[in-house]
mmCIF file of C-alpha atoms in Angstrom:
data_model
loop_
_atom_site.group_PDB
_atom_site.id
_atom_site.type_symbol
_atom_site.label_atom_id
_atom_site.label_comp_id
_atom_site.label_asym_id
_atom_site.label_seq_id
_atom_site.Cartn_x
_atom_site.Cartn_y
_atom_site.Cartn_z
ATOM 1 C CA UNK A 105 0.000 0.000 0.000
ATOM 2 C CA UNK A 106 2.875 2.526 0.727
ATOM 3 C CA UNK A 107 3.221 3.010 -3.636
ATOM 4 C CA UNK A 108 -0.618 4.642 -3.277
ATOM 5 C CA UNK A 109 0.380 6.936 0.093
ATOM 6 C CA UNK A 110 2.145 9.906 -0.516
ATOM 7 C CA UNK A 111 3.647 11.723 2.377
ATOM 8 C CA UNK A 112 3.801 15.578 2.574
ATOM 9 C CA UNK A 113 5.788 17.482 5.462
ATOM 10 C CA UNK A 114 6.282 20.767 3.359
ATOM 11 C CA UNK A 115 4.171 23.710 2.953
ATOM 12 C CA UNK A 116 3.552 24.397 -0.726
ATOM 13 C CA UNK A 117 2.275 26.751 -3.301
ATOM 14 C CA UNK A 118 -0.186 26.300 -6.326
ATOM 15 C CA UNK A 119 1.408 25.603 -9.048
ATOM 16 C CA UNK A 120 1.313 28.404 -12.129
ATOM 17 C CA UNK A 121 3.651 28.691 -15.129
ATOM 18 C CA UNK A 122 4.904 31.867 -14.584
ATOM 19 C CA UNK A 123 6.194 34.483 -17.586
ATOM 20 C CA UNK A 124 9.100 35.679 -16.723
ATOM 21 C CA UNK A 125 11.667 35.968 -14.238
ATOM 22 C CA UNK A 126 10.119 37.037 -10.853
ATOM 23 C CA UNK A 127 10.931 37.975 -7.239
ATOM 24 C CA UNK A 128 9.505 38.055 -4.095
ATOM 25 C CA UNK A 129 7.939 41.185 -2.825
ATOM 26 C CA UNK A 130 5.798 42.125 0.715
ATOM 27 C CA UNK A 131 3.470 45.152 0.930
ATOM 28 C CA UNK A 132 2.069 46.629 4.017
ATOM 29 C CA UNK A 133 -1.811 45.608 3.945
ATOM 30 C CA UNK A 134 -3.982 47.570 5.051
ATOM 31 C CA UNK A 135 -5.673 45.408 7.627
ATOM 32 C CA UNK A 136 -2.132 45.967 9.309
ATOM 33 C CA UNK A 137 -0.014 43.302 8.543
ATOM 34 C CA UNK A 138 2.274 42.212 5.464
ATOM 35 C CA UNK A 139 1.424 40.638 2.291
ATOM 36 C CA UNK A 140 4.208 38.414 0.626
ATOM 37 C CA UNK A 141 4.065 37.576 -2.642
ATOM 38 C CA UNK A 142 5.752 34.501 -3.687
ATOM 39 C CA UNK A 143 7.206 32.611 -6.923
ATOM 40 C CA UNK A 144 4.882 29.596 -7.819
ATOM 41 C CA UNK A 145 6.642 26.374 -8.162
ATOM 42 C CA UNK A 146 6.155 23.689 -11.001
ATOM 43 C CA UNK A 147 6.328 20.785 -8.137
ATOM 44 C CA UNK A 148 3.704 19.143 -9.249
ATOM 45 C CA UNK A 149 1.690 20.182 -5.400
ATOM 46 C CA UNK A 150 -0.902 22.635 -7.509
ATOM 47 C CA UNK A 151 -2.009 24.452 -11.061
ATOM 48 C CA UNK A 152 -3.475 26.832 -12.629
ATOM 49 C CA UNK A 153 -4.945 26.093 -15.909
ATOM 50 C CA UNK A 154 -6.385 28.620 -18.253
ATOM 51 C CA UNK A 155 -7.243 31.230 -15.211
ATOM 52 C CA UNK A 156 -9.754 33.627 -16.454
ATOM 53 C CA UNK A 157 -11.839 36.541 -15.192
ATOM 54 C CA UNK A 158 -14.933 35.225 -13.849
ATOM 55 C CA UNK A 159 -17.391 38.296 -13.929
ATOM 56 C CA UNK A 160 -17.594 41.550 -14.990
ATOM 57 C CA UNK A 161 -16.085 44.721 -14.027
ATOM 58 C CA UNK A 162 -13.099 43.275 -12.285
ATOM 59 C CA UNK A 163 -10.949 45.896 -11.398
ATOM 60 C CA UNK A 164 -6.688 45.803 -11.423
ATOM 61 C CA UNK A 165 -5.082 47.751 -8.954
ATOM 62 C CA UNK A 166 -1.520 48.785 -8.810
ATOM 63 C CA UNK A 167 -1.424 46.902 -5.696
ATOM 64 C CA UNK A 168 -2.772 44.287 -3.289
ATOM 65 C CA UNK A 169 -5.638 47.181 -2.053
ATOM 66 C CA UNK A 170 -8.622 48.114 -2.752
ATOM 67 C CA UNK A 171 -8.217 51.598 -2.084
ATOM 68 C CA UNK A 172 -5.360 51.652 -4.423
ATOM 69 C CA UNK A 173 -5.279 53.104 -8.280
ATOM 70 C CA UNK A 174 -7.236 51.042 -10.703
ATOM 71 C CA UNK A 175 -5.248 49.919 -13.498
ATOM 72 C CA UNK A 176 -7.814 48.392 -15.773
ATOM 73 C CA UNK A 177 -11.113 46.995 -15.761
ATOM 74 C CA UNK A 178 -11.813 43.518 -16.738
ATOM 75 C CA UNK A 179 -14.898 41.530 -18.406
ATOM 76 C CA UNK A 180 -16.057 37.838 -17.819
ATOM 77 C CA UNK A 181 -13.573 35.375 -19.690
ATOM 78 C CA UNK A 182 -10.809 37.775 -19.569
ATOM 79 C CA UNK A 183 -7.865 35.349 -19.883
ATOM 80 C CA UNK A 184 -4.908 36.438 -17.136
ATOM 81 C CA UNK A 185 -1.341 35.736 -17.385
ATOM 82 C CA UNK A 186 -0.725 35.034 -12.892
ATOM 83 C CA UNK A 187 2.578 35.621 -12.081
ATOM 84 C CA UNK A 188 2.509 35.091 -8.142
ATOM 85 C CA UNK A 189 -0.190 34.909 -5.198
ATOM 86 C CA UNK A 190 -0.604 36.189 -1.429
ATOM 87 C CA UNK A 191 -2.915 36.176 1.224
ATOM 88 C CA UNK A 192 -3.738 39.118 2.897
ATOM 89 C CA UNK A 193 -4.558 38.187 6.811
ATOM 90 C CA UNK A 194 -7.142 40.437 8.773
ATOM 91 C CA UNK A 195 -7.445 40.130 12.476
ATOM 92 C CA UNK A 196 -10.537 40.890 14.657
ATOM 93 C CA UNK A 197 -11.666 40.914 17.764
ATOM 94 C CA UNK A 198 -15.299 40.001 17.884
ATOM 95 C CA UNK A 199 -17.619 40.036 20.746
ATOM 96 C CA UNK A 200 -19.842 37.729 21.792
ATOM 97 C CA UNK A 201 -22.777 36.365 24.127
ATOM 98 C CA UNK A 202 -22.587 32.855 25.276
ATOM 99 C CA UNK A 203 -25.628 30.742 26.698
ATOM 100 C CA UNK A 204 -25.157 32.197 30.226
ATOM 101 C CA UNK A 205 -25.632 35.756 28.757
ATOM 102 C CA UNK A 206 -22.031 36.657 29.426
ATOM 103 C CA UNK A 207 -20.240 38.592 27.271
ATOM 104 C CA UNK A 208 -16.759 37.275 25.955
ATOM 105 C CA UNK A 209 -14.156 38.379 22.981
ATOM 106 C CA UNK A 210 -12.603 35.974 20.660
ATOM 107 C CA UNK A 211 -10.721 36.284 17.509
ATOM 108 C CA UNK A 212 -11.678 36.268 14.066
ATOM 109 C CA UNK A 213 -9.299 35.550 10.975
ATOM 110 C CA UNK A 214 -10.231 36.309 7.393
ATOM 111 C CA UNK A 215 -8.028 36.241 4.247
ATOM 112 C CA UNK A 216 -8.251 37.741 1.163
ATOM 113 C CA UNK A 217 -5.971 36.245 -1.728
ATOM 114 C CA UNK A 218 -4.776 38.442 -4.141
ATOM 115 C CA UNK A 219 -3.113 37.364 -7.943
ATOM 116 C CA UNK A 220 -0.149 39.555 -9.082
ATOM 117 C CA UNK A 221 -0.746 39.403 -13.351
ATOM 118 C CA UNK A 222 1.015 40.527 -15.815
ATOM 119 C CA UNK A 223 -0.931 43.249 -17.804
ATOM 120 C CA UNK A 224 0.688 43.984 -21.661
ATOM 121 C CA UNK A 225 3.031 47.024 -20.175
ATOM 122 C CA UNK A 226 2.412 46.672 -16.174
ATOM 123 C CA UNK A 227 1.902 44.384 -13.249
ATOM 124 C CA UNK A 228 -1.634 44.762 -11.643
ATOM 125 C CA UNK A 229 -3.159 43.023 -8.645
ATOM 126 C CA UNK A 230 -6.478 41.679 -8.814
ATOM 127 C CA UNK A 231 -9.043 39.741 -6.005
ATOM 128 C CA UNK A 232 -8.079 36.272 -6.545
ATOM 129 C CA UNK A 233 -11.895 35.483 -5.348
ATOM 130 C CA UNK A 234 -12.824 37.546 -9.432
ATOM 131 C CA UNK A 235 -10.746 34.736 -10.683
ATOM 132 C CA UNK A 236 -11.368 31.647 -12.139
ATOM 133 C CA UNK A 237 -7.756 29.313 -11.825
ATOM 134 C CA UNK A 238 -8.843 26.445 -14.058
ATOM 135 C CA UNK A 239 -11.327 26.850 -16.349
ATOM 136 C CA UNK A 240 -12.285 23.878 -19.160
ATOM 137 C CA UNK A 241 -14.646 23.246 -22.043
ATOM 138 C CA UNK A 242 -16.842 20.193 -23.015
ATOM 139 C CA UNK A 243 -15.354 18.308 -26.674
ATOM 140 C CA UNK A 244 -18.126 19.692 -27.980
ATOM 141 C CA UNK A 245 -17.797 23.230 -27.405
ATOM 142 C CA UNK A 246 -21.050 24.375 -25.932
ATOM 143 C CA UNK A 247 -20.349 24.672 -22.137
ATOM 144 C CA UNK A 248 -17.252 26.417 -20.352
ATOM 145 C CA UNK A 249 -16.649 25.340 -16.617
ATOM 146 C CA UNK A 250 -14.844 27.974 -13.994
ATOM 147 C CA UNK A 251 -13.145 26.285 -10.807
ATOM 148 C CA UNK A 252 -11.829 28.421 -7.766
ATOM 149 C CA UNK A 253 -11.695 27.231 -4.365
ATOM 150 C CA UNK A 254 -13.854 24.032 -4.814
ATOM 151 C CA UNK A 255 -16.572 25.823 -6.390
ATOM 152 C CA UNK A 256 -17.125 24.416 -10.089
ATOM 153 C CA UNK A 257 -19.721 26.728 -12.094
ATOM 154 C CA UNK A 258 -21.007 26.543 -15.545
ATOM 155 C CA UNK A 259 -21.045 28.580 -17.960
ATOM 156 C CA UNK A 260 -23.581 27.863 -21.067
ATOM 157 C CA UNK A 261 -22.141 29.481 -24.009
ATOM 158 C CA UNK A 262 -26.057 29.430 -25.958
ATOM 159 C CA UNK A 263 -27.616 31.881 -23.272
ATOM 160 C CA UNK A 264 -24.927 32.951 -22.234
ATOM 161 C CA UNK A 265 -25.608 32.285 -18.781
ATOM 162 C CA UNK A 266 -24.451 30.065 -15.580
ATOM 163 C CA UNK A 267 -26.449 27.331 -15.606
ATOM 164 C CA UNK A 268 -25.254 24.945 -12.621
ATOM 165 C CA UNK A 269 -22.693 25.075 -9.561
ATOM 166 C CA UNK A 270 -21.594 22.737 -7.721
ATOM 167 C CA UNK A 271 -19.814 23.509 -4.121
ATOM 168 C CA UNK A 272 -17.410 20.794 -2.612
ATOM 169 C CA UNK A 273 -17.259 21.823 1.101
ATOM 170 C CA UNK A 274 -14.081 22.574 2.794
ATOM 171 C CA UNK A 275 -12.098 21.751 -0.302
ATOM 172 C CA UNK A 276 -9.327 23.354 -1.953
ATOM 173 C CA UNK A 277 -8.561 21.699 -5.418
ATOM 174 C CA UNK A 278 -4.851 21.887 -5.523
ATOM 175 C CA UNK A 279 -4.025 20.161 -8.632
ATOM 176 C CA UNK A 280 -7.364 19.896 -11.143
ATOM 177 C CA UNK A 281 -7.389 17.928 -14.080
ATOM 178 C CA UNK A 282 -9.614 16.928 -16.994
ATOM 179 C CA UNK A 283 -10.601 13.485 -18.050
ATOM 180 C CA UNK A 284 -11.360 12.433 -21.349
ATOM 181 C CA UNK A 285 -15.182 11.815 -21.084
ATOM 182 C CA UNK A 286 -15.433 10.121 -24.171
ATOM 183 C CA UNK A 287 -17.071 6.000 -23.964
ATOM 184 C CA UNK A 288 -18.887 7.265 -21.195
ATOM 185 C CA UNK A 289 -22.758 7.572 -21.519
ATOM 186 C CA UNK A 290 -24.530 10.698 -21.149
ATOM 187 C CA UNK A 291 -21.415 13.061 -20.010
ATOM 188 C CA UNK A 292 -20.132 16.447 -20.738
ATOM 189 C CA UNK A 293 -17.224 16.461 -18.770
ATOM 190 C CA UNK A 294 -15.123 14.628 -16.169
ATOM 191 C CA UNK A 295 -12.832 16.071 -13.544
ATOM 192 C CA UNK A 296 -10.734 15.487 -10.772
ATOM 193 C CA UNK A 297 -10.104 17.596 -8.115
ATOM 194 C CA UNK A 298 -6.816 16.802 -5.815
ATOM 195 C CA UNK A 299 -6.477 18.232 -2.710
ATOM 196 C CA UNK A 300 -2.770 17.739 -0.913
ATOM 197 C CA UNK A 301 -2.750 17.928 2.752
ATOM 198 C CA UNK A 302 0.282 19.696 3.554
ATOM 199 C CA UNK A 303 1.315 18.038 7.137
ATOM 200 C CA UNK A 304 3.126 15.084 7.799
ATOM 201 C CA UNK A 305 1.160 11.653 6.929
ATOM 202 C CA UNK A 306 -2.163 14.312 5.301
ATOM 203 C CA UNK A 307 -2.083 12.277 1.912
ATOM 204 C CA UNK A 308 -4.352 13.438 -0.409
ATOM 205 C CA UNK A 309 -8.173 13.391 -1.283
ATOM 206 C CA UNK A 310 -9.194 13.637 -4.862
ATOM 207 C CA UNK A 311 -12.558 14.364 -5.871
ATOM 208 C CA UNK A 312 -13.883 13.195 -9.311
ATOM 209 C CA UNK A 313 -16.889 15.634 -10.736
ATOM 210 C CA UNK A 314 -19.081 14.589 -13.670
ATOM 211 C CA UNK A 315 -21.423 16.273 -15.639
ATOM 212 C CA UNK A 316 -23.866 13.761 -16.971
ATOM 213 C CA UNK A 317 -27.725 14.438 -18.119
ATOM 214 C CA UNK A 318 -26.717 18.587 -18.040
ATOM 215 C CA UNK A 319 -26.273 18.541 -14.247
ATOM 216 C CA UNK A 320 -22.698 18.695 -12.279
ATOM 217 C CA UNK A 321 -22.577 16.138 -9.369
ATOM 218 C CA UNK A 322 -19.582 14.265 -7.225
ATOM 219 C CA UNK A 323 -19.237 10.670 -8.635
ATOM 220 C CA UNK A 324 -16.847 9.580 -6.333
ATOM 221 C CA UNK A 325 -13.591 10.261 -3.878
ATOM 222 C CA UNK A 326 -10.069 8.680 -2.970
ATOM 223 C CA UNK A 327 -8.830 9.640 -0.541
ATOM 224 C CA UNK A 328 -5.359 8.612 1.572
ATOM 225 C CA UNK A 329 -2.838 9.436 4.831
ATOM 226 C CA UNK A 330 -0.668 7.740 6.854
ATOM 227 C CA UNK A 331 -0.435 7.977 10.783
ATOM 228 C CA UNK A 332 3.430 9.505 11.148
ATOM 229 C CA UNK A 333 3.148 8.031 14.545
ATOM 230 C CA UNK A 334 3.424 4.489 13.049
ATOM 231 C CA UNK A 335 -0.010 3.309 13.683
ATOM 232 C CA UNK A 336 -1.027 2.349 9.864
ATOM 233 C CA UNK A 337 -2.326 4.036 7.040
ATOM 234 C CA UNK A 338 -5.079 4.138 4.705
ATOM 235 C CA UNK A 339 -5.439 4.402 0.961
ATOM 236 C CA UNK A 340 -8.203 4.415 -1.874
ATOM 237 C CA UNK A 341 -7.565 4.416 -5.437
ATOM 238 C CA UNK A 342 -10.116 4.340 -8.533
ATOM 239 C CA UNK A 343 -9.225 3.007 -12.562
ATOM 240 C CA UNK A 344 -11.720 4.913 -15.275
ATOM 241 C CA UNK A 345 -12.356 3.493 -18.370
ATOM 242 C CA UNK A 346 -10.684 5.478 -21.079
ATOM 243 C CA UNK A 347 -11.537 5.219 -24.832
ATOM 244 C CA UNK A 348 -9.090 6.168 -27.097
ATOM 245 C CA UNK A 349 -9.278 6.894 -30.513
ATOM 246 C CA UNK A 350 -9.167 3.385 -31.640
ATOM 247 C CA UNK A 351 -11.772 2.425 -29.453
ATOM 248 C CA UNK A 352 -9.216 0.301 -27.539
ATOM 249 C CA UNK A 353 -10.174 0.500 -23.900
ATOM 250 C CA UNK A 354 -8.081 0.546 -20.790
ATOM 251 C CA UNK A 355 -8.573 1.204 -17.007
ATOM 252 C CA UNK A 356 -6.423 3.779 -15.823
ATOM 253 C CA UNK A 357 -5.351 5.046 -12.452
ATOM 254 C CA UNK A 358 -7.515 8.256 -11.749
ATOM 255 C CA UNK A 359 -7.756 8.157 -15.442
ATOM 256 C CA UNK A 360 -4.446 10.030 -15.755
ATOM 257 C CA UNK A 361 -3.181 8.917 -19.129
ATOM 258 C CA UNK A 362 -0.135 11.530 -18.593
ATOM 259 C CA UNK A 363 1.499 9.204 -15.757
ATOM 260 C CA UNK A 364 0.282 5.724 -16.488
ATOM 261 C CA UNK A 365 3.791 4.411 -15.878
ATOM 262 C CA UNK A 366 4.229 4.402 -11.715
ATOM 263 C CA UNK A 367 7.992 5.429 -11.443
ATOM 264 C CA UNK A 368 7.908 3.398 -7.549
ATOM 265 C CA UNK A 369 7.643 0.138 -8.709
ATOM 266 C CA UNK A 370 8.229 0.396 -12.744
ATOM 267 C CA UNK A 371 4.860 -1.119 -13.484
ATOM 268 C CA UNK A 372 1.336 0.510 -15.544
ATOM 269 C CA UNK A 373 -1.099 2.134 -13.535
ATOM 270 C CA UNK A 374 -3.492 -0.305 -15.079
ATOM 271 C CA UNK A 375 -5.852 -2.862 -13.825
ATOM 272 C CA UNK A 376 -6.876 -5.673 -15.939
ATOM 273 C CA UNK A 377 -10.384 -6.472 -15.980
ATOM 274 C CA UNK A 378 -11.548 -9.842 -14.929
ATOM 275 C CA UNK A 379 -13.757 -12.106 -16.898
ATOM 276 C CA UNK A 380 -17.645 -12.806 -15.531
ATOM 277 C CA UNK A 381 -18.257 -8.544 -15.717
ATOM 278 C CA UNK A 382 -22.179 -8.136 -17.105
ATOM 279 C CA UNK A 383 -20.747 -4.606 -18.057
ATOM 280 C CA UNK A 384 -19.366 -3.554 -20.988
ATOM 281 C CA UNK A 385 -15.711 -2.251 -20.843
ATOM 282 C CA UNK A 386 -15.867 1.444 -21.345
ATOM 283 C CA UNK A 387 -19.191 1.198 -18.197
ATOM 284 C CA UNK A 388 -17.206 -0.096 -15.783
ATOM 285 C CA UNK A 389 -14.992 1.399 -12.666
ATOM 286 C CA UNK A 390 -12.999 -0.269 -10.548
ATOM 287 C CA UNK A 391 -12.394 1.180 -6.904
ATOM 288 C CA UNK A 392 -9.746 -0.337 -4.031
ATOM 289 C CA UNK A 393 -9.670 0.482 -0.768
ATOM 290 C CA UNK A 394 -6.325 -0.661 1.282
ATOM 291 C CA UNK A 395 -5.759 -0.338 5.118
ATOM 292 C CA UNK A 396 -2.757 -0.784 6.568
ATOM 293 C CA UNK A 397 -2.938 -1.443 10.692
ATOM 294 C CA UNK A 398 0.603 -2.193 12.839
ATOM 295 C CA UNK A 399 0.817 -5.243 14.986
ATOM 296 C CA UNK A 400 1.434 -4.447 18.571
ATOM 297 C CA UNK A 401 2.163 -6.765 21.108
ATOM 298 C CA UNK A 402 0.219 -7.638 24.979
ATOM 299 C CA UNK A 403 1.941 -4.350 25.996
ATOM 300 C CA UNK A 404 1.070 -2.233 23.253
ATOM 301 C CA UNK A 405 4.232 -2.450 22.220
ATOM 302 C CA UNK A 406 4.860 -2.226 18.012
ATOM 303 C CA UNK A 407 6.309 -5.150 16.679
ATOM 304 C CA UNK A 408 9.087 -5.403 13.713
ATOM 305 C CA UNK A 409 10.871 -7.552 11.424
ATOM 306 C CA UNK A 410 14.101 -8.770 11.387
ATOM 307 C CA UNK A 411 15.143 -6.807 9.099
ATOM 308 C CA UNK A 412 13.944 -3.305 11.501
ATOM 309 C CA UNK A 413 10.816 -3.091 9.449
ATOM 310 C CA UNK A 414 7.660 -2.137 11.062
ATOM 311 C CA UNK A 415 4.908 -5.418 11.004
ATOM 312 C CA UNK A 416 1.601 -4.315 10.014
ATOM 313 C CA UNK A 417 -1.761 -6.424 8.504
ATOM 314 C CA UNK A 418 -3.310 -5.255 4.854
ATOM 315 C CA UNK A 419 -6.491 -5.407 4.556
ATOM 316 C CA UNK A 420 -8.127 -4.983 0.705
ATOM 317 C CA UNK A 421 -11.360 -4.350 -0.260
ATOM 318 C CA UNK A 422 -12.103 -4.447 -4.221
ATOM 319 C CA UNK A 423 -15.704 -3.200 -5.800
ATOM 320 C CA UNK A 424 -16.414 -3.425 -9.387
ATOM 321 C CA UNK A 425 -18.995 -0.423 -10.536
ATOM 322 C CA UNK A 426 -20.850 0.610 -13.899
ATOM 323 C CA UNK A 427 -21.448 3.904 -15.223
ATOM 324 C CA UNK A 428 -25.322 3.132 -16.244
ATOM 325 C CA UNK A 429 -25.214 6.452 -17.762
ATOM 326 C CA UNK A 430 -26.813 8.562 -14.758
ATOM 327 C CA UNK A 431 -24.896 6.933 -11.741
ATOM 328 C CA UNK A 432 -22.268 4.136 -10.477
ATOM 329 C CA UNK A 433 -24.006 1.237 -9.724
ATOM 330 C CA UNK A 434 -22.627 -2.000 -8.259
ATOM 331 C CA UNK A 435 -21.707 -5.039 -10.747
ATOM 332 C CA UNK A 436 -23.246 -8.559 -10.234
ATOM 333 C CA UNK A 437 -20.483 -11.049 -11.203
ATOM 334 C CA UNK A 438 -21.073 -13.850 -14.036
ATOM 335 C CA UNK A 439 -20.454 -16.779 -12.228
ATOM 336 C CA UNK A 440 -21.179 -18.772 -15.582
ATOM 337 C CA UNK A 441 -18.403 -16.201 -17.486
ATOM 338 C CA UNK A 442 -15.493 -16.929 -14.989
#
């Protein structure tokens, strides 16, 4: 299981390609404190795909403040060229009443992320919350979909109007990719959504999004971590069916074609169906779910190999599913076709 678990113990960035060469700056905010700016990294912990404006009348400033001089002003669809990002961090003390009618004071955090963007002669500033950071269309050109902070809305290019959102609570979206949706019944578009937990053990959660039958929905999750205190860990993984031009087609991990090869053990993210399926190929999805618990002795006590290795138990638990063209369902096995 420890190929599927990926630790993070580093703080990280969202990835954007940046234009450029770039360096770090901090302005004085005005909620009191200091906004840094910083260079995005290509580590593979984020992206930005496409960003775009996502509504009208945007407005650049020639710095991280509202109050500041406006630049330019922006219209929907706008496409930006984001250089760097910061957060600008506003403390307040609130009052309250608790149930005993007392009153008491506590403190309330909120952050307002900013994008530094290159304009065609100047750098501006503009409310990161005004911006789209991955935006997509359908293969067949009628619908464009805007992501930001786990909020995917869509954009109907006919009306000319938002016709659907879809909100995935407390979820960032790190990395976001798109998924050929093509073989698959009734679909517009296919997503997923990673989201890296950025402390030691966190894993990952990834989120796959469908739109099928005109309406966005969740169709299902992975997620994984792993207990730095040596308890165990805990991964789930999913293979999509992916139809290729030929019409060949194969299972892939998350359904990322770009990285089918796993560079920790040499082998295809792949999984090869089995026979006795009463689902055709391109309907079915295959999802795993591995826990990993240690052995402890009478005492508590961990137990290890001789070689120093830490003893645990793997458990596995394999589902077969079909996409029946409006939702996963589970798959009956063929006895007769095994």
């Amino acid at each position: 299981m420890r190929s599927y678990i990926k630790i993070y113990c580093t703080i990280f960035t969202w990835v954007i390609i940046p234009f450029g060469k770039i360096t770090a700056q901090n302005f004085s905010s005005p909620s009191g404190g200091t906004i840094s700016f910083h260079q995005v990294r290509t580590d593979g912990t984020g992206n930005i795909f496409y960003p775009t404006i996502l509504s009208d009348s945007t407005k650049v400033y020639d710095r991280p403040d509202t109050s500041g001089s406006v630049l330019q002003v922006l219209r929907f669809t706008k496409a930006l060229n984001i250089l760097a990002e910061g957060d600008d961090v506003n403390r307040v003390n609130v009052e309250a009443v608790n149930e005993n009618g007392e009153t008491y004071t506590y403190i309330k955090y909120t952050v307002m992320r900013w994008y530094k963007i290159q304009l065609k002669d100047q750098v501006g500033y503009v409310d990161a919350s005004r911006v789209a950071s991955c935006t997509f269309n359908d293969p067949k050109g009628l619908y464009k979909y805007l992501f930001l902070f786990g909020k995917i809305i869509k954009f109907d290019y006919a009306t000319g109007q938002f016709v659907d959102t879809l909100q995935i609570l407390s979820f960032r979206g790190d990395v976001v990719r798109q998924i050929d949706p093509r073989g698959w019944k009734n679909v517009n578009l296919l997503l997923s959504l990673t989201m890296i937990n950025d402390y030691c053990g966190g894993g990952e959660t990834t989120v796959f999004v469908i739109d099928a039958n005109d309406s966005l929905s969740e169709l299902i999750r992975t997620e994984s971590y792993y207990d730095d205190g040596g308890e165990g860990g805990h991964a789930s993984m999913v293979w999509l069916p992916i139809t290729f031009y030929t019409g060949r087609v194969r299972h892939i991990l998350n359904g990322d074609v770009e990285n089918v090869l796993n560079t920790y053990n040499g082998e295809l993210n792949m999984y090869q169906l089995p026979n006795g399926l009463d689902a055709a190929e391109n309907e079915v999805v295959v999802f795993k779910d591995v826990a990993e618990t240690a052995i402890v002795d009478e005492n508590e006590e961990f137990l290890f190999n001789e070689d120093g290795s830490q003893r645990y138990i793997e458990t596995e638990t394999l589902k077969f599913l079909r996409w029946n063209g409006a939702e996963l369902v589970p798959i009956e096995m063929d006895t007769d076709k095994k």
